[in-house]
Coordinates of C-alpha atoms in Angstrom, one line a residue:
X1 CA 5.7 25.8 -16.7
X2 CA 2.9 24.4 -18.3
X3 CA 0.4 21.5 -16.2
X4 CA -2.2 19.7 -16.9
X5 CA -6.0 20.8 -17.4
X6 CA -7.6 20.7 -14.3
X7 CA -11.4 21.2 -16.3
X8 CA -11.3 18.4 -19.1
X9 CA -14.7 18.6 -21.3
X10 CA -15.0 14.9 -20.0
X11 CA -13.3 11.9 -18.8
X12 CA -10.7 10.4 -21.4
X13 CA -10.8 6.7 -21.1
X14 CA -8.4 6.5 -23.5
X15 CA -5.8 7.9 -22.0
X16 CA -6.6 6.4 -18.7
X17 CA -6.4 3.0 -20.1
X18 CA -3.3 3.6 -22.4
X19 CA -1.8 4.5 -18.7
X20 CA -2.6 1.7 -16.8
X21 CA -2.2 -0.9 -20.1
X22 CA 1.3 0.6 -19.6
X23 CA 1.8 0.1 -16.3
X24 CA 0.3 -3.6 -16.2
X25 CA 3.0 -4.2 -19.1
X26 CA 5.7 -3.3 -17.4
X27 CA 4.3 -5.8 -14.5
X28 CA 4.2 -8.7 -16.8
X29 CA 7.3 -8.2 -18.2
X30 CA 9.2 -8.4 -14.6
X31 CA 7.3 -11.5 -13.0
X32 CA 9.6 -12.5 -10.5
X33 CA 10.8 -9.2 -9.2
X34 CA 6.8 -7.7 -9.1
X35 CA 5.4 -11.4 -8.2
X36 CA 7.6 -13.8 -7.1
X37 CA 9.8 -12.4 -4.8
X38 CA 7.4 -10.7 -2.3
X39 CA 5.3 -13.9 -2.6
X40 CA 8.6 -15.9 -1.8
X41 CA 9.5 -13.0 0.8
X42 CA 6.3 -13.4 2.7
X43 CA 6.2 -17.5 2.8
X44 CA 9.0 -17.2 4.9
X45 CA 7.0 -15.4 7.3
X46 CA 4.7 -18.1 7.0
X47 CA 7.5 -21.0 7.9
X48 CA 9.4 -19.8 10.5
X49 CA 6.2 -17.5 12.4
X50 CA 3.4 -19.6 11.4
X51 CA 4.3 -23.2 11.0
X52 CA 7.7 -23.3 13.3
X53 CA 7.3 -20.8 16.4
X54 CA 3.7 -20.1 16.0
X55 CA 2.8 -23.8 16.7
X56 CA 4.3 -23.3 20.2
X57 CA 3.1 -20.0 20.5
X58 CA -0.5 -19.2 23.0
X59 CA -3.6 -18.6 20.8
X60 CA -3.9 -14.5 20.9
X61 CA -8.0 -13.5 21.3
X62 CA -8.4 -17.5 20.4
X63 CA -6.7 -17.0 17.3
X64 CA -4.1 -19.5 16.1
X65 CA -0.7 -17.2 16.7
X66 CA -0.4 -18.5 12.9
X67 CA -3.3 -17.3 11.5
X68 CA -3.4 -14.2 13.4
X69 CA -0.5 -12.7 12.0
X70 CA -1.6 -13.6 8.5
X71 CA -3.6 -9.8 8.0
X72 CA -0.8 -8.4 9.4
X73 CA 1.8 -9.5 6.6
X74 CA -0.6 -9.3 4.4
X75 CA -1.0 -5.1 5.2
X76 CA 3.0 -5.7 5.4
X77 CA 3.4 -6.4 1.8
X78 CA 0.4 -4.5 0.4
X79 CA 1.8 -1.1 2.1
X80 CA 5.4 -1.4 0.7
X81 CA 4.4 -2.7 -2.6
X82 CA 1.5 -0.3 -3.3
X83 CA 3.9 2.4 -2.5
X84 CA 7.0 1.1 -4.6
X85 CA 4.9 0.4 -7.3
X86 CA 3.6 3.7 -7.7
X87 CA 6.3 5.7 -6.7
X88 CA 8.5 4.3 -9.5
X89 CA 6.0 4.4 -12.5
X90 CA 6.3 8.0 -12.1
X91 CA 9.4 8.9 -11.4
X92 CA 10.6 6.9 -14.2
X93 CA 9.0 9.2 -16.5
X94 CA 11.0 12.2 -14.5
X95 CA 14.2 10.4 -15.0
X96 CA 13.8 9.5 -19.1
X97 CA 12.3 13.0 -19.4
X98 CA 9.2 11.8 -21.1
X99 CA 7.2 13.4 -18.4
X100 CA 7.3 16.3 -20.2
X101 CA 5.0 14.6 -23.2
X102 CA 2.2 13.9 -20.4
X103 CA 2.5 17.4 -19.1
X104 CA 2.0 18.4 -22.6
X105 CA -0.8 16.1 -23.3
X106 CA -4.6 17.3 -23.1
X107 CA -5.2 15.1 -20.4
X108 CA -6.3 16.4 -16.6
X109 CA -4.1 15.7 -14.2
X110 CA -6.6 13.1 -12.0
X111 CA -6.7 11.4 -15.1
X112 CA -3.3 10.6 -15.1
X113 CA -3.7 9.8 -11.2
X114 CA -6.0 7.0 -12.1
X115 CA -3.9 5.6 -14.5
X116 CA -0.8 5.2 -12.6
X117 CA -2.7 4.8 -9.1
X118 CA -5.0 2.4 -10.3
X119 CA -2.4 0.3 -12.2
X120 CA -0.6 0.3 -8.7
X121 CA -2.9 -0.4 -7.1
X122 CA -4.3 -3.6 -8.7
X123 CA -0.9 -5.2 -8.3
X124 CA -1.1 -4.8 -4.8
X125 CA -4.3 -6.2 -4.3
X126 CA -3.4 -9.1 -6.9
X127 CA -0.2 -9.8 -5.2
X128 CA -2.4 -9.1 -2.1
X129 CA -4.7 -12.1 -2.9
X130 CA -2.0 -14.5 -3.8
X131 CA -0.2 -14.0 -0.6
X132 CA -3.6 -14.9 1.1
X133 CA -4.2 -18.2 -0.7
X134 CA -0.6 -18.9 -0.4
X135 CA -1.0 -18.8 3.6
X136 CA -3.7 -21.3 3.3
X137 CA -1.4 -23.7 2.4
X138 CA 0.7 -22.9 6.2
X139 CA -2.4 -22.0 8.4
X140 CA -5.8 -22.5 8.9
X141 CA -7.9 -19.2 7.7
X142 CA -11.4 -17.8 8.1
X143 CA -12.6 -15.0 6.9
X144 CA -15.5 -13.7 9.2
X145 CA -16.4 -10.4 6.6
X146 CA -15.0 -11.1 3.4
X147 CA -16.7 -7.7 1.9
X148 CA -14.6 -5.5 4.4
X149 CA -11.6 -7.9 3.9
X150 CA -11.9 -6.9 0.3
X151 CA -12.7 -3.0 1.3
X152 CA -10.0 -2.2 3.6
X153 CA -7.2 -4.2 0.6
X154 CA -8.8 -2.0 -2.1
X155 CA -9.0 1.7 0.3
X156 CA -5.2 0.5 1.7
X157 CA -4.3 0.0 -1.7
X158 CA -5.7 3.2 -3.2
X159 CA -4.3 5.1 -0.2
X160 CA -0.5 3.8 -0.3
X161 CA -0.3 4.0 -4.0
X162 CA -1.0 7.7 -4.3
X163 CA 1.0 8.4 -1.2
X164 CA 3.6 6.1 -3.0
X165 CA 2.8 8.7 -6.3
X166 CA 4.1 11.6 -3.8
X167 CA 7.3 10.2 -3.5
X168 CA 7.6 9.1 -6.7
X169 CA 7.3 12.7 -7.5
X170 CA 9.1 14.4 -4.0
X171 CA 12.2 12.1 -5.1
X172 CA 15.1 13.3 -7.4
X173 CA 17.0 9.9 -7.0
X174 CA 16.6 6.9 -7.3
X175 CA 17.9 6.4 -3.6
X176 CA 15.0 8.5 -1.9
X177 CA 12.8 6.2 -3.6
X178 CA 13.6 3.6 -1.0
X179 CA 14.1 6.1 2.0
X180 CA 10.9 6.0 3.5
X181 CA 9.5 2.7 2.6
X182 CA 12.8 1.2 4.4
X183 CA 12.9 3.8 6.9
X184 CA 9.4 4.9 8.0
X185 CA 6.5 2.6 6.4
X186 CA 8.2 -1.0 7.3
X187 CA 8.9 0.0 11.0
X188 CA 5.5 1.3 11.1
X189 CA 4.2 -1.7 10.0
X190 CA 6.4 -4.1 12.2
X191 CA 5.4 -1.9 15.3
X192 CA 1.6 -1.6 14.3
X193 CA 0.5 -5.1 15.5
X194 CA 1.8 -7.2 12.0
X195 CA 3.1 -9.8 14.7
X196 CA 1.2 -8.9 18.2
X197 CA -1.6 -7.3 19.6
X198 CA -0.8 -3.7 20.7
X199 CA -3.5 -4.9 23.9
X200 CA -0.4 -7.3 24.7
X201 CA 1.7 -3.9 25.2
X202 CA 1.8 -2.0 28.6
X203 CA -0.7 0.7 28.8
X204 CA 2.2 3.4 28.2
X205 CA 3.3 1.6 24.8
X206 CA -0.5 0.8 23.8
X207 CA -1.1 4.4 23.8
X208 CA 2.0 5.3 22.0
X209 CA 0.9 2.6 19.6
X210 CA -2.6 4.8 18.8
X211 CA -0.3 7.4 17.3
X212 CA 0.9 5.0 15.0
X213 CA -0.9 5.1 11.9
X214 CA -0.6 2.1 10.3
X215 CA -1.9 0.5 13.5
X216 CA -5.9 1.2 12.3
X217 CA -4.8 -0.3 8.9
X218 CA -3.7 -3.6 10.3
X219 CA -6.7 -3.7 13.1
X220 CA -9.3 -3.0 10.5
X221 CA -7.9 -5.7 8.7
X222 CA -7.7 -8.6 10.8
X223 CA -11.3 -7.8 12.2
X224 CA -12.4 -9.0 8.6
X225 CA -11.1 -12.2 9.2
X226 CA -11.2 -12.8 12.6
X227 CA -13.9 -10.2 14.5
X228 CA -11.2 -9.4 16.8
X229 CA -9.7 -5.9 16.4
X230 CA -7.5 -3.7 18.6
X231 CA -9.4 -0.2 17.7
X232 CA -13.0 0.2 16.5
X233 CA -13.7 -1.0 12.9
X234 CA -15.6 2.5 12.4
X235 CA -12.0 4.5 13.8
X236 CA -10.0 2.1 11.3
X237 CA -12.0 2.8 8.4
X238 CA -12.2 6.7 9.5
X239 CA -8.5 7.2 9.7
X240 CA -8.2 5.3 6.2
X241 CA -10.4 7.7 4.2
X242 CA -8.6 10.4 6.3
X243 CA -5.3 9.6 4.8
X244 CA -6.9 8.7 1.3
X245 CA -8.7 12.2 1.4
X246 CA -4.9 14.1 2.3
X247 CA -3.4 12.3 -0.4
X248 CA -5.6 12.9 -2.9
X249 CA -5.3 16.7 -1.9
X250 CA -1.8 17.1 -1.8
X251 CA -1.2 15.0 -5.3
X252 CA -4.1 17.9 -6.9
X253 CA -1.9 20.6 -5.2
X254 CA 1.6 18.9 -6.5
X255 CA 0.0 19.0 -10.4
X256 CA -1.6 22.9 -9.7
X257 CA 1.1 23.9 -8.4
X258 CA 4.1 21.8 -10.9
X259 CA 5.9 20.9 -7.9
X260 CA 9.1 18.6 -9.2
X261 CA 7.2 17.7 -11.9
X262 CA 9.7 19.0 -14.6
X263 CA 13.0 17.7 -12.0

């Protein structure tokens, strides 16, 4: 089976951009289904956690229980969007059978990454962003580093939108699609301090918690807003670029190798 050059002469923009243009499109055309309803979704989380239970909830590390749970669903929404996103725009291709053109195509195979990754991607962090000015309208927010706020959306991002690219590819239905955002991702996310801090858990949980992955996501995240993290920053940006790095190893070995690609 043939794949795609892995030694292109250059980089072809072009192509890259004709990608993600495509991608955007798609976005664009589907507003309240891409937009909307995790916007919607997430506000709820806002009512009922923030504005009805929070407000007679303890501060947790003097942090309205409100705000502090604001990162959290936040990583909540970037993590299961970043990976739907992706993991559909190319599978669709596998299911039409135009994949087969892109294969075909004198394009590398990282350039066709970047296109569907990065088109991903920047819905997540755009969705991302209007989640967060949407809670300022339920909570007070501050944003103590608003450089590594923006750092850890972008790398969390990046890194659940090519992970979400391996499923997209792994799947040969449009059911698996859903299996491990539903089934893994979500309950990783719920039990990796979106609501609590894991130092709230008894030390047997807490250290059950470190094995959760997710758990330096969220931490590294709500440092940027609050200075108040469960794990190092340096530990939660370490395992980030950990995951980004397998990711980007296993989607180079999928396209060397043609793994699913022509299923």
């Amino acid at each position: 089976m043939k794949t795609l050059d892995t030694s292109p002469p250059g980089i072809n923009w072009p192509a890259i951009a004709a990608i993600y243009r495509f991608e955007m499109a798609r976005t664009l055309r589907t507003p309240l289904q891409s937009v909307v309803s995790p916007v919607l979704s997430t506000s709820l989380y806002f009512v009922v956690f923030g504005a009805a239970i929070g407000s007679r909830m303890q501060a947790i590390d003097d942090v309205q229980y409100g705000a502090f749970i604001v990162p959290g669903l936040i990583m909540l929404t970037l993590l299961t969007q970043s990976i739907a996103n992706a993991s559909f725009a190319i599978y669709f291709p596998k299911f039409t059978g135009t994949i087969y053109e892109l294969l075909s195509a004198p394009v590398a195979w990282w350039e066709v990454v970047i296109g569907y990754v990065g088109a991903a991607a920047t819905k997540s962090i755009v969705l991302g962003l209007i989640i967060l000015l949407t809670a300022t309208f339920f909570v007070p927010l501050r944003i103590e580093h608003p450089g590594f706020m923006l750092m850890f959306l972008v790398l969390t991002a990046v890194t659940f939108s090519l992970f979400g690219f391996i499923i997209g590819i792994w799947a040969d239905g449009f059911e698996k699609l859903q299996v491990i955002p539903l089934l893994v991702v979500t309950p990783l996310a719920f039990l990796g301090g979106s609501f609590y801090s894991i130092e709230m858990l008894p030390p047997l949980w807490r250290t059950v918690a470190l094995f959760n992955p997710v758990v330096y996501l969220i931490s590294g995240f709500r440092w940027s807003f609050f200075g108040k993290a469960d794990v190092g920053v340096a530990v939660s940006l370490g395992m980030t670029l950990v995951f980004l790095a397998a990711c980007i190893a296993v989607v180079g070995w999928i396209f060397r190798t043609g793994y699913r690609l022509k299923n």
